[in-house]
Tab-separated table of N, CA and C in Angstrom:
chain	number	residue	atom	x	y	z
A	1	UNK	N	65.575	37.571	126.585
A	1	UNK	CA	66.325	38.401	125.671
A	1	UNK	C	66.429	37.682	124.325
A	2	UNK	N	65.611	38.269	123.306
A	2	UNK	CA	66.489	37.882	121.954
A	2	UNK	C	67.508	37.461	121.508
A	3	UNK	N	67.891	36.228	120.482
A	3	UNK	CA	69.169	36.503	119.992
A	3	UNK	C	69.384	36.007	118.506
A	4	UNK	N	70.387	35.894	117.892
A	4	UNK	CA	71.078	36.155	116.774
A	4	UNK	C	71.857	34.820	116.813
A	5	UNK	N	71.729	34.203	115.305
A	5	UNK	CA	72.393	33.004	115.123
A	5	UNK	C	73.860	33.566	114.373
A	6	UNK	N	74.944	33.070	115.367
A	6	UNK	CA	76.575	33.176	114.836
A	6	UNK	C	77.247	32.114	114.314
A	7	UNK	N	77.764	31.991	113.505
A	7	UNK	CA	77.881	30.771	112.351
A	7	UNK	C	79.789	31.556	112.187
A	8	UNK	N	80.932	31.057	112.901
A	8	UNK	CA	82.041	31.661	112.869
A	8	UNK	C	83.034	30.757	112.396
A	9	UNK	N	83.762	30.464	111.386
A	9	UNK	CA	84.709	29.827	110.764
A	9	UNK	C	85.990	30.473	110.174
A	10	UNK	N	87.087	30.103	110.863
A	10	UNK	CA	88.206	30.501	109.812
A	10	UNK	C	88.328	29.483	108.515
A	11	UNK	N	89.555	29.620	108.257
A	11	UNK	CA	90.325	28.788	106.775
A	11	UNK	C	90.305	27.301	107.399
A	12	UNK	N	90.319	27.321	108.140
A	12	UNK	CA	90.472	25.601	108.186
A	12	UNK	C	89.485	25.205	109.557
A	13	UNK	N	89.142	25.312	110.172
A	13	UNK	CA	87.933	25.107	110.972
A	13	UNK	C	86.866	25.919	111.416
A	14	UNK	N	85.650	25.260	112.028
A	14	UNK	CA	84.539	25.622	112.887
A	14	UNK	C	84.983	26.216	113.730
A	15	UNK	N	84.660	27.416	114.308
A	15	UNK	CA	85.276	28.380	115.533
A	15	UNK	C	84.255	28.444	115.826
A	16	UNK	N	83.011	28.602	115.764
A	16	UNK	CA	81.872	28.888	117.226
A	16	UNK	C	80.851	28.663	116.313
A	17	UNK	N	79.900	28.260	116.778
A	17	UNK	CA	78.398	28.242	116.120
A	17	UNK	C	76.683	28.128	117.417
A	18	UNK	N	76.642	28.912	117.210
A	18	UNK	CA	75.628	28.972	118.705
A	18	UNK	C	74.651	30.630	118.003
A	19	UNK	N	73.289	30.168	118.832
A	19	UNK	CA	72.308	31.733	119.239
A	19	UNK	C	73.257	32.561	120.164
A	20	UNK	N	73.599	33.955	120.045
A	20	UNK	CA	73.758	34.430	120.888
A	20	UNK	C	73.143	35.805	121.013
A	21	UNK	N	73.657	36.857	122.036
A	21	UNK	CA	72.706	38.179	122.462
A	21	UNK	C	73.631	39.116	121.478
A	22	UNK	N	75.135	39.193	121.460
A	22	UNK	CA	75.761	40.321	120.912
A	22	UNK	C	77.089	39.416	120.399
A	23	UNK	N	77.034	40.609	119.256
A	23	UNK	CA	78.689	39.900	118.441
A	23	UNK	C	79.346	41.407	118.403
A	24	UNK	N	80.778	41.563	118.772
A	24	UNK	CA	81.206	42.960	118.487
A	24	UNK	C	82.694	42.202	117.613
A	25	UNK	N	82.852	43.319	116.642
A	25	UNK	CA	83.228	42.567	115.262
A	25	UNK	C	84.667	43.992	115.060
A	26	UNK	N	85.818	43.618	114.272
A	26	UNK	CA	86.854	44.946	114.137
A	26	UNK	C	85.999	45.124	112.200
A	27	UNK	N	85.178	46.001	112.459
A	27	UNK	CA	84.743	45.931	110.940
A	27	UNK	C	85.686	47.048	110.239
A	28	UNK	N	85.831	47.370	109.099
A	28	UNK	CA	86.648	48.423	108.081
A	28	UNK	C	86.447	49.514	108.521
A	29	UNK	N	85.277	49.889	108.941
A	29	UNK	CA	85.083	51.085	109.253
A	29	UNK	C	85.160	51.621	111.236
A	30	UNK	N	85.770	50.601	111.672
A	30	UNK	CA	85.394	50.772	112.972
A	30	UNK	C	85.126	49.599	113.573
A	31	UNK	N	84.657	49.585	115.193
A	31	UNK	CA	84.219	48.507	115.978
A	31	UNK	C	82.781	48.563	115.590
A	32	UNK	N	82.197	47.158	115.555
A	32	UNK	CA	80.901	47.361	114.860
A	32	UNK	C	79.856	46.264	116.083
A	33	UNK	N	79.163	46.746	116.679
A	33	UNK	CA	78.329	45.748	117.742
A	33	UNK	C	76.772	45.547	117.164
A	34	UNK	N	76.679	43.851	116.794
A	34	UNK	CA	75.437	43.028	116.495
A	34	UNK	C	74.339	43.058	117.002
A	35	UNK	N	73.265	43.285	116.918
A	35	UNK	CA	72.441	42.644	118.046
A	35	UNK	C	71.599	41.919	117.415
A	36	UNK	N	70.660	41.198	117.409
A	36	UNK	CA	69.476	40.708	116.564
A	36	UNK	C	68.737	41.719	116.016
A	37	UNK	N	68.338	41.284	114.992
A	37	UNK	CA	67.188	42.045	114.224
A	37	UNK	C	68.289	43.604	113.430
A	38	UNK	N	69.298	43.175	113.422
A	38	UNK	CA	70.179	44.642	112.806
A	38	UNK	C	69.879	44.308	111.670
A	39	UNK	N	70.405	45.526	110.988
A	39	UNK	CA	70.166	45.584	109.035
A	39	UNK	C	71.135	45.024	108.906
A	40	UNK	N	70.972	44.198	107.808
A	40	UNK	CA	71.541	43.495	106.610
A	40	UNK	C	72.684	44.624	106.355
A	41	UNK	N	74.132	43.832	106.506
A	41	UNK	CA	75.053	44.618	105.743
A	41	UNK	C	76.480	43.308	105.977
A	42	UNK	N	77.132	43.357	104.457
A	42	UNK	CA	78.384	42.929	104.652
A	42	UNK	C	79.828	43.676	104.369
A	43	UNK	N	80.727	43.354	105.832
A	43	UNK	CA	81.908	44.143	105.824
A	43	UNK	C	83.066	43.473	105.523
A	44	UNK	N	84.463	44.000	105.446
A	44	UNK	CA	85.595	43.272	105.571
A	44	UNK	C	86.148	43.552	107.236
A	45	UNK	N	86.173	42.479	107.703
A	45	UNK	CA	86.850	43.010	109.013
A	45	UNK	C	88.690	43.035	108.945
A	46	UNK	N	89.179	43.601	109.834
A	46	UNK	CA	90.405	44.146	109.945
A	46	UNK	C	90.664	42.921	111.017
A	47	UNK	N	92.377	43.229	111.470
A	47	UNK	CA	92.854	42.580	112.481
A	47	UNK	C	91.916	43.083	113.558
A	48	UNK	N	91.660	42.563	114.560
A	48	UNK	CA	91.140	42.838	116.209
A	48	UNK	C	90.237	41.602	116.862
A	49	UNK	N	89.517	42.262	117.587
A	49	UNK	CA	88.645	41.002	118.480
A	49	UNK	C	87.569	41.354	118.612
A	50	UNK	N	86.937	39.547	118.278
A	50	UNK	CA	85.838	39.446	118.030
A	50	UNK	C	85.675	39.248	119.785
A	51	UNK	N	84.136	39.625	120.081
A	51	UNK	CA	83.378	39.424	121.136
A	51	UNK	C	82.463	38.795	121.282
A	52	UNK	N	82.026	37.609	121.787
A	52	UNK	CA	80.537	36.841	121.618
A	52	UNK	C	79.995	37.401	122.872
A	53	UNK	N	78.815	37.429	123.116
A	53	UNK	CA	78.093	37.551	124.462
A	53	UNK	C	77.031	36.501	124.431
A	54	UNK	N	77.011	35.773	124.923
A	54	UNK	CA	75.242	34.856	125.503
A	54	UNK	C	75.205	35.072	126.810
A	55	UNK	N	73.645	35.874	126.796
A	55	UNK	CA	73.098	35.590	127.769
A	55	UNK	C	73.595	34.600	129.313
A	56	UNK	N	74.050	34.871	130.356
A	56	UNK	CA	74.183	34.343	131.512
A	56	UNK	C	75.455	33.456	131.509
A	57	UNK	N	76.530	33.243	130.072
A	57	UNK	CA	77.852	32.936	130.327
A	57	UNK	C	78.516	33.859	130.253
A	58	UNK	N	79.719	33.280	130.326
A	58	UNK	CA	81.150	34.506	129.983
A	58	UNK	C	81.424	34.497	128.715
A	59	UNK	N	81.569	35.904	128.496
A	59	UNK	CA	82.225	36.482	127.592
A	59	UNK	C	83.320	35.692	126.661
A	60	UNK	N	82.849	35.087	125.145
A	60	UNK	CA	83.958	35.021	124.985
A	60	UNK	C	84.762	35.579	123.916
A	61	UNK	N	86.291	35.798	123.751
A	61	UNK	CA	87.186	36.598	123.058
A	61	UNK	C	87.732	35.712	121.939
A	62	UNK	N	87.865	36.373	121.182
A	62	UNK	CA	88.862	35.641	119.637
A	62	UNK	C	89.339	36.581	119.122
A	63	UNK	N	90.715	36.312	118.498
A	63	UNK	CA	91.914	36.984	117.894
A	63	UNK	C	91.424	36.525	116.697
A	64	UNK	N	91.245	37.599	115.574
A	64	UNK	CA	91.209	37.188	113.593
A	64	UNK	C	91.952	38.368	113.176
A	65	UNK	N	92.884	37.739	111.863
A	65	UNK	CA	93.736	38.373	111.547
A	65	UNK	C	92.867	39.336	110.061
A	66	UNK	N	91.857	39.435	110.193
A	66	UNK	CA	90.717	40.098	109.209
A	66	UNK	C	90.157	38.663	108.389
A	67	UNK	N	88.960	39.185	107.611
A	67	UNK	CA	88.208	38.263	107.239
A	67	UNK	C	86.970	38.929	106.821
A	68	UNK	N	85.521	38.580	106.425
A	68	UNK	CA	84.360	39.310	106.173
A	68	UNK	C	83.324	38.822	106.693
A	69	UNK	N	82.623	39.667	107.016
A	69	UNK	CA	81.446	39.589	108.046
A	69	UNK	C	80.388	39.856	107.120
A	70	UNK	N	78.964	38.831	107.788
A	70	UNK	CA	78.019	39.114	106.425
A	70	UNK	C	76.479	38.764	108.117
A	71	UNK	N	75.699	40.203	107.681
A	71	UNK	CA	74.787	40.055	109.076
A	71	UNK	C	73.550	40.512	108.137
A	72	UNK	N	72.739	39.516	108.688
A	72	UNK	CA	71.629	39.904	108.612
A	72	UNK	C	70.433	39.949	109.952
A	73	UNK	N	69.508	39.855	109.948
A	73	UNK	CA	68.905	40.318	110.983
A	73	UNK	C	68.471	38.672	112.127
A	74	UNK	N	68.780	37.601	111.450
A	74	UNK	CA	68.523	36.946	112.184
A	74	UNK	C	69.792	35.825	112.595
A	75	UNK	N	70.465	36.492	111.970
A	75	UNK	CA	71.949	35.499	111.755
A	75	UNK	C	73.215	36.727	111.358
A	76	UNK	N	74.402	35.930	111.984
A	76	UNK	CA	75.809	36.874	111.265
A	76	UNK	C	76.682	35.355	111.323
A	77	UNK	N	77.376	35.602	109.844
A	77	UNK	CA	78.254	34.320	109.325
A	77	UNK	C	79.560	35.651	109.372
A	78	UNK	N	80.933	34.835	110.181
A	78	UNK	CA	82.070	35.505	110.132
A	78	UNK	C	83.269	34.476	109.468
A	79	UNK	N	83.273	34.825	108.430
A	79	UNK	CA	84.710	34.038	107.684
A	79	UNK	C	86.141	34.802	107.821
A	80	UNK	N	86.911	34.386	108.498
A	80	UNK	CA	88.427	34.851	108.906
A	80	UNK	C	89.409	34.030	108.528
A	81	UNK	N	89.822	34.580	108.320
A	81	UNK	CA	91.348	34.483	107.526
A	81	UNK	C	92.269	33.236	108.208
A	82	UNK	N	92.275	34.043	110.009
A	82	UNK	CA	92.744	32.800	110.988
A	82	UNK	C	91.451	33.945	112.318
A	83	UNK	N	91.920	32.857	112.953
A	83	UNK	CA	90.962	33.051	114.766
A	83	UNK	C	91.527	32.005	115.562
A	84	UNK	N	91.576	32.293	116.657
A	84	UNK	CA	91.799	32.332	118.036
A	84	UNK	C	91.175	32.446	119.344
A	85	UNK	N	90.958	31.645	119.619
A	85	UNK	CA	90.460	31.772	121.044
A	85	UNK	C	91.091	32.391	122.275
A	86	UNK	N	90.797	33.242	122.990
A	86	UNK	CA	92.035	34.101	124.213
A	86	UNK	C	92.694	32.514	124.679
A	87	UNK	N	92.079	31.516	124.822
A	87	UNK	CA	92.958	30.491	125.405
A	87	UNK	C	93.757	30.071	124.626
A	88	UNK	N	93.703	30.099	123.334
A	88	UNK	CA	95.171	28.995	122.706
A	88	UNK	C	95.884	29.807	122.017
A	89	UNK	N	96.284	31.559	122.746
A	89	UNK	CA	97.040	32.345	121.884
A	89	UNK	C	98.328	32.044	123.241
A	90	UNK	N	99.550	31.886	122.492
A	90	UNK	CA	100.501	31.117	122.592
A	90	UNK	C	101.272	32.595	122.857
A	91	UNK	N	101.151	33.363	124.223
A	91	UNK	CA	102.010	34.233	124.809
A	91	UNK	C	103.000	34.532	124.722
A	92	UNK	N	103.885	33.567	124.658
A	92	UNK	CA	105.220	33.900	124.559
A	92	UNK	C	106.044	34.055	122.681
A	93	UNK	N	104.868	33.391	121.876
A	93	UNK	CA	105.093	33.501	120.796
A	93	UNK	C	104.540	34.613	120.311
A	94	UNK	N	103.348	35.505	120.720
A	94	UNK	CA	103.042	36.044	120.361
A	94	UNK	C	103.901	37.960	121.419
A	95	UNK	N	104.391	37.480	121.986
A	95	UNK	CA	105.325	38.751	122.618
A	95	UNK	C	106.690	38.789	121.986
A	96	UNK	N	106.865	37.532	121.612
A	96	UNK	CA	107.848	37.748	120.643
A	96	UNK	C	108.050	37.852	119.049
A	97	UNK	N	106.780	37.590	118.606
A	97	UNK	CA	106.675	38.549	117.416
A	97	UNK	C	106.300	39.967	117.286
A	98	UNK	N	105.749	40.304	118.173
A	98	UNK	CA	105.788	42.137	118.837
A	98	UNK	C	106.780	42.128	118.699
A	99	UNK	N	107.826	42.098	119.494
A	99	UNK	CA	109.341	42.218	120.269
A	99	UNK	C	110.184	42.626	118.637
A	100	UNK	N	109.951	41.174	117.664
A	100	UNK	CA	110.071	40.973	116.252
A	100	UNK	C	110.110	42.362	115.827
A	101	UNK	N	108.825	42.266	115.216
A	101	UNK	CA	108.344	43.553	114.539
A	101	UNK	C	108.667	44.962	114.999
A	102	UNK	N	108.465	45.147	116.238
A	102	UNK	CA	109.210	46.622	116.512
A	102	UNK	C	110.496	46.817	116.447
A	103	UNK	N	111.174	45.633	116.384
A	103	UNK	CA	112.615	45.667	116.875
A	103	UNK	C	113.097	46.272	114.835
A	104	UNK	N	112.286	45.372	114.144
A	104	UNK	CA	112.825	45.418	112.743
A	104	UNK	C	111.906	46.525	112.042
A	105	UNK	N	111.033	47.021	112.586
A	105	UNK	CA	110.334	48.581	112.405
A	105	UNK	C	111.528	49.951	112.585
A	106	UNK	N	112.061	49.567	114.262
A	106	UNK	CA	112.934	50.554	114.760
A	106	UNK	C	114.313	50.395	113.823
A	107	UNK	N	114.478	49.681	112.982
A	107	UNK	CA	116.361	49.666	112.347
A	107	UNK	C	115.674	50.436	110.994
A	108	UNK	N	114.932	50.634	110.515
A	108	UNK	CA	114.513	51.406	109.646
A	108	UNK	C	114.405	50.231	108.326
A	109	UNK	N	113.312	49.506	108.464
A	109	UNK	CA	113.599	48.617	107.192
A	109	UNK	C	113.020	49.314	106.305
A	110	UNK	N	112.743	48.029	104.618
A	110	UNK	CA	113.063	49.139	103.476
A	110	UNK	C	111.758	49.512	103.536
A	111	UNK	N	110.986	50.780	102.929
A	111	UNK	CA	109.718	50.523	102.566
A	111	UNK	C	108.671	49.615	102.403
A	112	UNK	N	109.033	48.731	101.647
A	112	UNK	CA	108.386	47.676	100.739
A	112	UNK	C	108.043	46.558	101.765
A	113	UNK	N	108.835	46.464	102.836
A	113	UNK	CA	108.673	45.325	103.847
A	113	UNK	C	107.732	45.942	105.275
A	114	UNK	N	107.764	47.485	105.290
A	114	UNK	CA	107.215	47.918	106.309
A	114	UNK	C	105.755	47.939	106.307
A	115	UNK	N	105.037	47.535	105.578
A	115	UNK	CA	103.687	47.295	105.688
A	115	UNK	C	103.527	45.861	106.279
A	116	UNK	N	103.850	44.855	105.548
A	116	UNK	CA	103.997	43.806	106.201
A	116	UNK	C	104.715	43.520	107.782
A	117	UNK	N	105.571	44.488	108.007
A	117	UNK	CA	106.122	44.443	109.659
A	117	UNK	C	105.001	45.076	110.358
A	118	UNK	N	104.076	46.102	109.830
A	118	UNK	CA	102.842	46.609	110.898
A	118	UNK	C	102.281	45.890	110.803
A	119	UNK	N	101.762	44.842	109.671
A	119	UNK	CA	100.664	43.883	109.572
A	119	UNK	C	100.870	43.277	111.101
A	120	UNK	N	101.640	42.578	110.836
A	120	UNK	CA	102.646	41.522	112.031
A	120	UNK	C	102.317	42.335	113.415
A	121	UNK	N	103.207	43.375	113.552
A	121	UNK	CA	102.908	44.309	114.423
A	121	UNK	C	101.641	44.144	115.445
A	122	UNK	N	100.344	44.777	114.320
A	122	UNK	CA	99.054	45.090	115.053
A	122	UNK	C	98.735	43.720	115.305
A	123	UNK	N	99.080	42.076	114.698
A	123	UNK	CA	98.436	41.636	114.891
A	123	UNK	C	98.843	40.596	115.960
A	124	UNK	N	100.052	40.889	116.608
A	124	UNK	CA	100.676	40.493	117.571
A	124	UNK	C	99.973	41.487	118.876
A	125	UNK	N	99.665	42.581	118.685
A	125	UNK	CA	99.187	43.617	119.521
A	125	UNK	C	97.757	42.916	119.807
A	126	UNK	N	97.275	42.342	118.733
A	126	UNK	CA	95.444	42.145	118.655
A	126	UNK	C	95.649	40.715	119.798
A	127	UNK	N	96.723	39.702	119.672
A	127	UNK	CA	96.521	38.663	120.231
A	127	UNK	C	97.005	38.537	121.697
A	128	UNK	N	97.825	39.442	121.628
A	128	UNK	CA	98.216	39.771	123.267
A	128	UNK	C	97.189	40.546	124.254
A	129	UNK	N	96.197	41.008	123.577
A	129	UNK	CA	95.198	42.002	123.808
A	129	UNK	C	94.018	40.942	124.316
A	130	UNK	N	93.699	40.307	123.165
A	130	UNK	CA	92.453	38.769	123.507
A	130	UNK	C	93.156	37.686	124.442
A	131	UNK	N	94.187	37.696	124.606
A	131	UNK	CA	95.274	36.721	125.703
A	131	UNK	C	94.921	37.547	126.664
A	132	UNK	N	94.753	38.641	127.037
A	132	UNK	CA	94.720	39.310	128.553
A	132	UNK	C	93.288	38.836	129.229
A	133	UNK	N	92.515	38.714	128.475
A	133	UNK	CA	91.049	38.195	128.592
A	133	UNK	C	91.175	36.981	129.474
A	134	UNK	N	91.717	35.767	129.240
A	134	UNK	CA	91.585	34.630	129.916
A	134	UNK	C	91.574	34.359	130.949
A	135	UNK	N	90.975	33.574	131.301
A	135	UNK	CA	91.127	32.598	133.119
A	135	UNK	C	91.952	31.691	132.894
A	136	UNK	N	92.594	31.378	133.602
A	136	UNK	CA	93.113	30.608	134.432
A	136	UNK	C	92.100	28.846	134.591
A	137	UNK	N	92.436	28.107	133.857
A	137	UNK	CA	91.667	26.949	134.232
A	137	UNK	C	90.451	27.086	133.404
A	138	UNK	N	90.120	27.964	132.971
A	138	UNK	CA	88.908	28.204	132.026
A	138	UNK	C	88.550	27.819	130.725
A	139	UNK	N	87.737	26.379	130.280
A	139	UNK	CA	87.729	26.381	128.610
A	139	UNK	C	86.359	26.593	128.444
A	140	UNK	N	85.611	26.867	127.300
A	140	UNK	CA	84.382	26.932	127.045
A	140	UNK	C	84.030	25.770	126.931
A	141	UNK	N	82.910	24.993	127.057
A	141	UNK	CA	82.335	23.969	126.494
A	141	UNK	C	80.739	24.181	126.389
A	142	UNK	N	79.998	23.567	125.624
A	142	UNK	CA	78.679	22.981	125.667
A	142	UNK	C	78.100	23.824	124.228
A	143	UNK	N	76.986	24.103	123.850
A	143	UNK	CA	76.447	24.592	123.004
A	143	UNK	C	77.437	25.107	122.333
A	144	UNK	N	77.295	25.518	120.836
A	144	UNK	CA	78.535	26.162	119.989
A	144	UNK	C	79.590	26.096	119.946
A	145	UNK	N	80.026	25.383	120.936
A	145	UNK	CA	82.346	25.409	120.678
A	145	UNK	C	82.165	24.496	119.963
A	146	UNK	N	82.790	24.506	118.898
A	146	UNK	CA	83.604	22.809	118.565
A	146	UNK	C	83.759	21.876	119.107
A	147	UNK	N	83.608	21.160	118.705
A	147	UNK	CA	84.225	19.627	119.174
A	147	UNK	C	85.395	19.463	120.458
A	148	UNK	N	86.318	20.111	119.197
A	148	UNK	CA	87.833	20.059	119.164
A	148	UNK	C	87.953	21.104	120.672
A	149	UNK	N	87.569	21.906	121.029
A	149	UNK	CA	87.288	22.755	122.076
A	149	UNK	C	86.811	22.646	123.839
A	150	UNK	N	86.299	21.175	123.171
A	150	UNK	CA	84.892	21.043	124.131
A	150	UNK	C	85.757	20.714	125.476
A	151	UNK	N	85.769	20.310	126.614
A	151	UNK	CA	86.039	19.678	127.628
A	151	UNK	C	86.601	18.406	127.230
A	152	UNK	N	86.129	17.379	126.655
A	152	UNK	CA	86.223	16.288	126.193
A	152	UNK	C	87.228	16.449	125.022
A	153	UNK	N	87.225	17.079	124.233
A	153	UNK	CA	88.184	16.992	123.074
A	153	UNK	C	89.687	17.103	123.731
């Protein structure tokens, strides 16, 4: 099977870098799925989750709070804002900024702050969502994780 070089970095680190088969991306316009050899196009992605696929491992999930995606046919570079791995989204912090946000959605805040409480909102929704993904005992290692990621780190 073919694949596609992913080159994935937030604001302050390396998040994945490896060949892989499929990238599914929260692009502006929708969920947007990679494959090699796609047309050239760059998007802004929204809050949601990213998807890597290689060939014969597991699946893996990341939480980005938006960022821009730039694909071309033999490569896709994803720059995000922040990212997450389903393993180091911090459950209980992240159910309680849901908890947060709806709670201060439901008292009727002013206008001006209620965009920023959905921001929060969806993106507490996006990380509890890539948190459901995980194993138990499960980290990635070898080709493409980071360092900082690896077994050893």
């Amino acid at each position: 099977m073919s694949t596609i070089r992913l080159d994935f970095v937030s604001q302050d680190h390396l998040v994945f870098s490896d060949d892989v088969n499929e990238v599914i991306a929260p692009g502006s316009e929708g969920t947007l799925g990679i494959l090699p050899r796609h047309a050239p196009l760059m998007t802004v992605l929204g809050p949601g989750e990213v998807i890597v696929r290689r060939e014969g491992q597991t699946e893996l999930y990341f939480a980005v709070s938006g960022g821009w995606m730039e694909v071309r046919p033999d490569h896709v570079t994803i720059l995000a804002r922040t990212a997450e791995r389903a393993e180091e989204i911090d459950l209980t912090r992240a159910e309680a900024a849901k908890a947060r946000a709806e709670q201060l959605l439901a008292t009727g805040a002013p206008r001006e702050e209620r965009v920023g409480l959905e921001m929060a909102l969806r993106r507490s929704q996006v990380r509890l969502k890539v948190a459901s993904h995980r194993r138990r005992g499960w980290r990635p290692s070898g080709p493409g994780v980071a360092e900082e990621f690896s077994e050893e780190g």
